[in-house]
PDB file of C-alpha atoms in Angstrom:
ATOM      1  CA  MET A   1     -30.397 -36.761  94.576  1.00  0.00           C
ATOM      2  CA  VAL A   2     -30.056 -40.618  94.803  1.00  0.00           C
ATOM      3  CA  ASP A   3     -34.147 -40.135  93.990  1.00  0.00           C
ATOM      4  CA  GLU A   4     -32.992 -38.098  90.743  1.00  0.00           C
ATOM      5  CA  LYS A   5     -31.085 -40.654  88.941  1.00  0.00           C
ATOM      6  CA  HIS A   6     -33.259 -43.534  90.530  1.00  0.00           C
ATOM      7  CA  SER A   7     -36.315 -41.299  88.467  1.00  0.00           C
ATOM      8  CA  SER A   8     -34.779 -40.702  86.110  1.00  0.00           C
ATOM      9  CA  GLN A   9     -33.845 -44.857  85.903  1.00  0.00           C
ATOM     10  CA  HIS A  10     -37.056 -45.233  86.118  1.00  0.00           C
ATOM     11  CA  GLN A  11     -38.454 -43.086  83.618  1.00  0.00           C
ATOM     12  CA  LEU A  12     -36.690 -44.558  81.116  1.00  0.00           C
ATOM     13  CA  LEU A  13     -37.570 -47.592  81.721  1.00  0.00           C
ATOM     14  CA  GLY A  14     -41.214 -47.025  81.527  1.00  0.00           C
ATOM     15  CA  THR A  15     -40.820 -45.066  78.799  1.00  0.00           C
ATOM     16  CA  PRO A  16     -40.206 -48.501  76.305  1.00  0.00           C
ATOM     17  CA  ALA A  17     -43.332 -50.117  78.369  1.00  0.00           C
ATOM     18  CA  ARG A  18     -45.651 -47.311  77.867  1.00  0.00           C
ATOM     19  CA  ARG A  19     -45.364 -46.461  73.452  1.00  0.00           C
ATOM     20  CA  ALA A  20     -45.145 -50.583  73.666  1.00  0.00           C
ATOM     21  CA  VAL A  21     -48.666 -50.860  75.257  1.00  0.00           C
ATOM     22  CA  ALA A  22     -49.961 -47.573  73.292  1.00  0.00           C
ATOM     23  CA  TYR A  23     -48.382 -49.160  70.470  1.00  0.00           C
ATOM     24  CA  THR A  24     -50.615 -52.971  71.383  1.00  0.00           C
ATOM     25  CA  ALA A  25     -54.483 -50.801  72.043  1.00  0.00           C
ATOM     26  CA  ALA A  26     -53.610 -48.810  68.791  1.00  0.00           C
ATOM     27  CA  VAL A  27     -53.306 -51.737  66.625  1.00  0.00           C
ATOM     28  CA  ALA A  28     -56.428 -53.952  69.065  1.00  0.00           C
ATOM     29  CA  VAL A  29     -58.959 -50.510  68.731  1.00  0.00           C
ATOM     30  CA  LEU A  30     -57.729 -50.116  64.881  1.00  0.00           C
ATOM     31  CA  ALA A  31     -59.259 -54.107  64.730  1.00  0.00           C
ATOM     32  CA  VAL A  32     -62.358 -53.796  66.666  1.00  0.00           C
ATOM     33  CA  ILE A  33     -63.447 -50.838  65.515  1.00  0.00           C
ATOM     34  CA  ILE A  34     -63.046 -52.224  62.091  1.00  0.00           C
ATOM     35  CA  SER A  35     -65.052 -55.057  63.288  1.00  0.00           C
ATOM     36  CA  VAL A  36     -67.187 -53.420  64.469  1.00  0.00           C
ATOM     37  CA  VAL A  37     -67.715 -51.453  61.304  1.00  0.00           C
ATOM     38  CA  PHE A  38     -68.561 -53.638  59.362  1.00  0.00           C
ATOM     39  CA  SER A  39     -70.295 -55.771  61.091  1.00  0.00           C
ATOM     40  CA  TYR A  40     -73.317 -53.336  61.039  1.00  0.00           C
ATOM     41  CA  LEU A  41     -72.268 -53.014  56.978  1.00  0.00           C
ATOM     42  CA  THR A  42     -73.147 -56.449  56.764  1.00  0.00           C
ATOM     43  CA  THR A  43     -75.975 -57.025  58.708  1.00  0.00           C
ATOM     44  CA  ASP A  44     -78.857 -58.001  55.800  1.00  0.00           C
ATOM     45  CA  ALA A  45     -82.848 -58.661  56.248  1.00  0.00           C
ATOM     46  CA  PRO A  46     -84.105 -61.749  57.226  1.00  0.00           C
ATOM     47  CA  GLY A  47     -83.822 -64.021  54.647  1.00  0.00           C
ATOM     48  CA  SER A  48     -82.555 -62.176  52.148  1.00  0.00           C
ATOM     49  CA  CYS A  49     -80.464 -64.801  51.588  1.00  0.00           C
ATOM     50  CA  ALA A  50     -83.093 -67.321  51.450  1.00  0.00           C
ATOM     51  CA  THR A  51     -82.967 -68.790  47.805  1.00  0.00           C
ATOM     52  CA  GLU A  52     -79.455 -68.639  46.612  1.00  0.00           C
ATOM     53  CA  GLU A  53     -76.387 -70.132  47.384  1.00  0.00           C
ATOM     54  CA  VAL A  54     -74.330 -70.274  49.520  1.00  0.00           C
ATOM     55  CA  PHE A  55     -71.482 -68.897  48.480  1.00  0.00           C
ATOM     56  CA  SER A  56     -73.279 -66.839  46.123  1.00  0.00           C
ATOM     57  CA  CYS A  57     -74.570 -65.312  48.556  1.00  0.00           C
ATOM     58  CA  ILE A  58     -71.138 -63.717  50.863  1.00  0.00           C
ATOM     59  CA  SER A  59     -70.212 -60.598  49.887  1.00  0.00           C
ATOM     60  CA  VAL A  60     -67.467 -58.522  50.116  1.00  0.00           C
ATOM     61  CA  ASN A  61     -68.246 -56.467  53.614  1.00  0.00           C
ATOM     62  CA  ARG A  62     -68.346 -60.919  54.860  1.00  0.00           C
ATOM     63  CA  LEU A  63     -64.854 -61.416  53.823  1.00  0.00           C
ATOM     64  CA  ILE A  64     -63.576 -58.056  55.148  1.00  0.00           C
ATOM     65  CA  LEU A  65     -65.138 -59.042  58.490  1.00  0.00           C
ATOM     66  CA  THR A  66     -63.336 -62.036  58.768  1.00  0.00           C
ATOM     67  CA  PHE A  67     -60.348 -61.242  57.338  1.00  0.00           C
ATOM     68  CA  GLY A  68     -59.615 -57.811  58.242  1.00  0.00           C
ATOM     69  CA  PRO A  69     -59.512 -57.649  61.424  1.00  0.00           C
ATOM     70  CA  SER A  70     -57.244 -61.117  61.963  1.00  0.00           C
ATOM     71  CA  GLY A  71     -54.468 -59.576  58.953  1.00  0.00           C
ATOM     72  CA  VAL A  72     -54.128 -56.746  61.287  1.00  0.00           C
ATOM     73  CA  LEU A  73     -53.532 -57.882  64.442  1.00  0.00           C
ATOM     74  CA  ALA A  74     -51.159 -60.424  62.482  1.00  0.00           C
ATOM     75  CA  LEU A  75     -49.561 -57.008  60.933  1.00  0.00           C
ATOM     76  CA  GLY A  76     -49.146 -55.166  64.914  1.00  0.00           C
ATOM     77  CA  GLY A  77     -47.746 -59.039  66.148  1.00  0.00           C
ATOM     78  CA  ILE A  78     -45.433 -58.499  63.333  1.00  0.00           C
ATOM     79  CA  GLY A  79     -44.721 -54.655  63.576  1.00  0.00           C
ATOM     80  CA  ALA A  80     -43.928 -55.537  67.704  1.00  0.00           C
ATOM     81  CA  PHE A  81     -41.498 -58.541  67.064  1.00  0.00           C
ATOM     82  CA  ILE A  82     -39.285 -56.527  64.621  1.00  0.00           C
ATOM     83  CA  LYS A  83     -39.329 -53.993  67.096  1.00  0.00           C
ATOM     84  CA  THR A  84     -38.458 -56.193  69.346  1.00  0.00           C
ATOM     85  CA  LEU A  85     -35.127 -57.036  67.007  1.00  0.00           C
ATOM     86  CA  ARG A  86     -34.155 -54.459  67.045  1.00  0.00           C
ATOM     87  CA  THR A  87     -34.254 -53.273  70.273  1.00  0.00           C
ATOM     88  CA  TRP A  88     -32.912 -56.076  71.389  1.00  0.00           C
ATOM     89  CA  ARG A  89     -29.775 -55.353  69.262  1.00  0.00           C
ATOM     90  CA  VAL A  90     -29.083 -51.883  70.586  1.00  0.00           C
ATOM     91  CA  GLY A  91     -29.319 -53.976  73.668  1.00  0.00           C
ATOM     92  CA  GLY A  92     -33.251 -52.008  74.873  1.00  0.00           C
ATOM     93  CA  PRO A  93     -34.999 -54.205  76.857  1.00  0.00           C
ATOM     94  CA  TRP A  94     -37.094 -55.497  73.859  1.00  0.00           C
ATOM     95  CA  MET A  95     -39.017 -58.034  76.587  1.00  0.00           C
ATOM     96  CA  VAL A  96     -41.781 -55.870  76.120  1.00  0.00           C
ATOM     97  CA  TRP A  97     -41.831 -55.211  72.322  1.00  0.00           C
ATOM     98  CA  HIS A  98     -42.085 -59.207  72.877  1.00  0.00           C
ATOM     99  CA  ALA A  99     -45.197 -59.797  75.354  1.00  0.00           C
ATOM    100  CA  SER A 100     -46.774 -56.842  72.821  1.00  0.00           C
ATOM    101  CA  GLY A 101     -46.196 -58.819  69.468  1.00  0.00           C
ATOM    102  CA  TRP A 102     -47.479 -62.248  71.427  1.00  0.00           C
ATOM    103  CA  VAL A 103     -50.333 -60.743  73.085  1.00  0.00           C
ATOM    104  CA  LEU A 104     -51.466 -59.606  69.389  1.00  0.00           C
ATOM    105  CA  PHE A 105     -50.733 -62.761  68.217  1.00  0.00           C
ATOM    106  CA  VAL A 106     -53.290 -64.130  70.982  1.00  0.00           C
ATOM    107  CA  LEU A 107     -55.879 -61.626  70.554  1.00  0.00           C
ATOM    108  CA  MET A 108     -55.735 -62.729  66.691  1.00  0.00           C
ATOM    109  CA  ILE A 109     -56.231 -66.380  67.139  1.00  0.00           C
ATOM    110  CA  MET A 110     -58.959 -65.232  69.229  1.00  0.00           C
ATOM    111  CA  PHE A 111     -60.627 -63.896  67.003  1.00  0.00           C
ATOM    112  CA  VAL A 112     -59.677 -65.846  63.553  1.00  0.00           C
ATOM    113  CA  ALA A 113     -61.292 -68.589  66.576  1.00  0.00           C
ATOM    114  CA  THR A 114     -65.027 -66.326  66.995  1.00  0.00           C
ATOM    115  CA  ALA A 115     -64.773 -64.701  62.478  1.00  0.00           C
ATOM    116  CA  GLY A 116     -66.022 -67.304  61.284  1.00  0.00           C
ATOM    117  CA  GLY A 117     -69.845 -67.244  61.733  1.00  0.00           C
ATOM    118  CA  ALA A 118     -69.470 -64.250  59.889  1.00  0.00           C
ATOM    119  CA  LEU A 119     -69.140 -66.518  56.997  1.00  0.00           C
ATOM    120  CA  ILE A 120     -71.715 -68.724  57.593  1.00  0.00           C
ATOM    121  CA  VAL A 121     -75.276 -68.101  56.127  1.00  0.00           C
ATOM    122  CA  GLN A 122     -77.877 -68.684  57.549  1.00  0.00           C
ATOM    123  CA  PRO A 123     -80.959 -69.661  55.317  1.00  0.00           C
TER     124      PRO A 123
END
């Protein structure tokens, strides 16, 4: 009987963590999918923008490649922090959602730091 009680508590404690990890993974995978799709769409022929100005060569695909995944990760992080607040108010295990929000924000910062290269046009 003690094992059943311990087992049910373990399942209750594991469920929010699984939801938070699944949420974080889903947001990160969506950002990666957007990144891969738009990086494929923005591949230009070498020298296609050699005679044009830099800003006239920037396409919508390049802008989406730069800001789309970052926006998805930012919105996902904000959503995780909102879930943190709601869970905290009812007295639930809010720390996993808090960690999820910070993981998504760190991923967003990392992506923003590296995605700016999509706007650089090689002559």
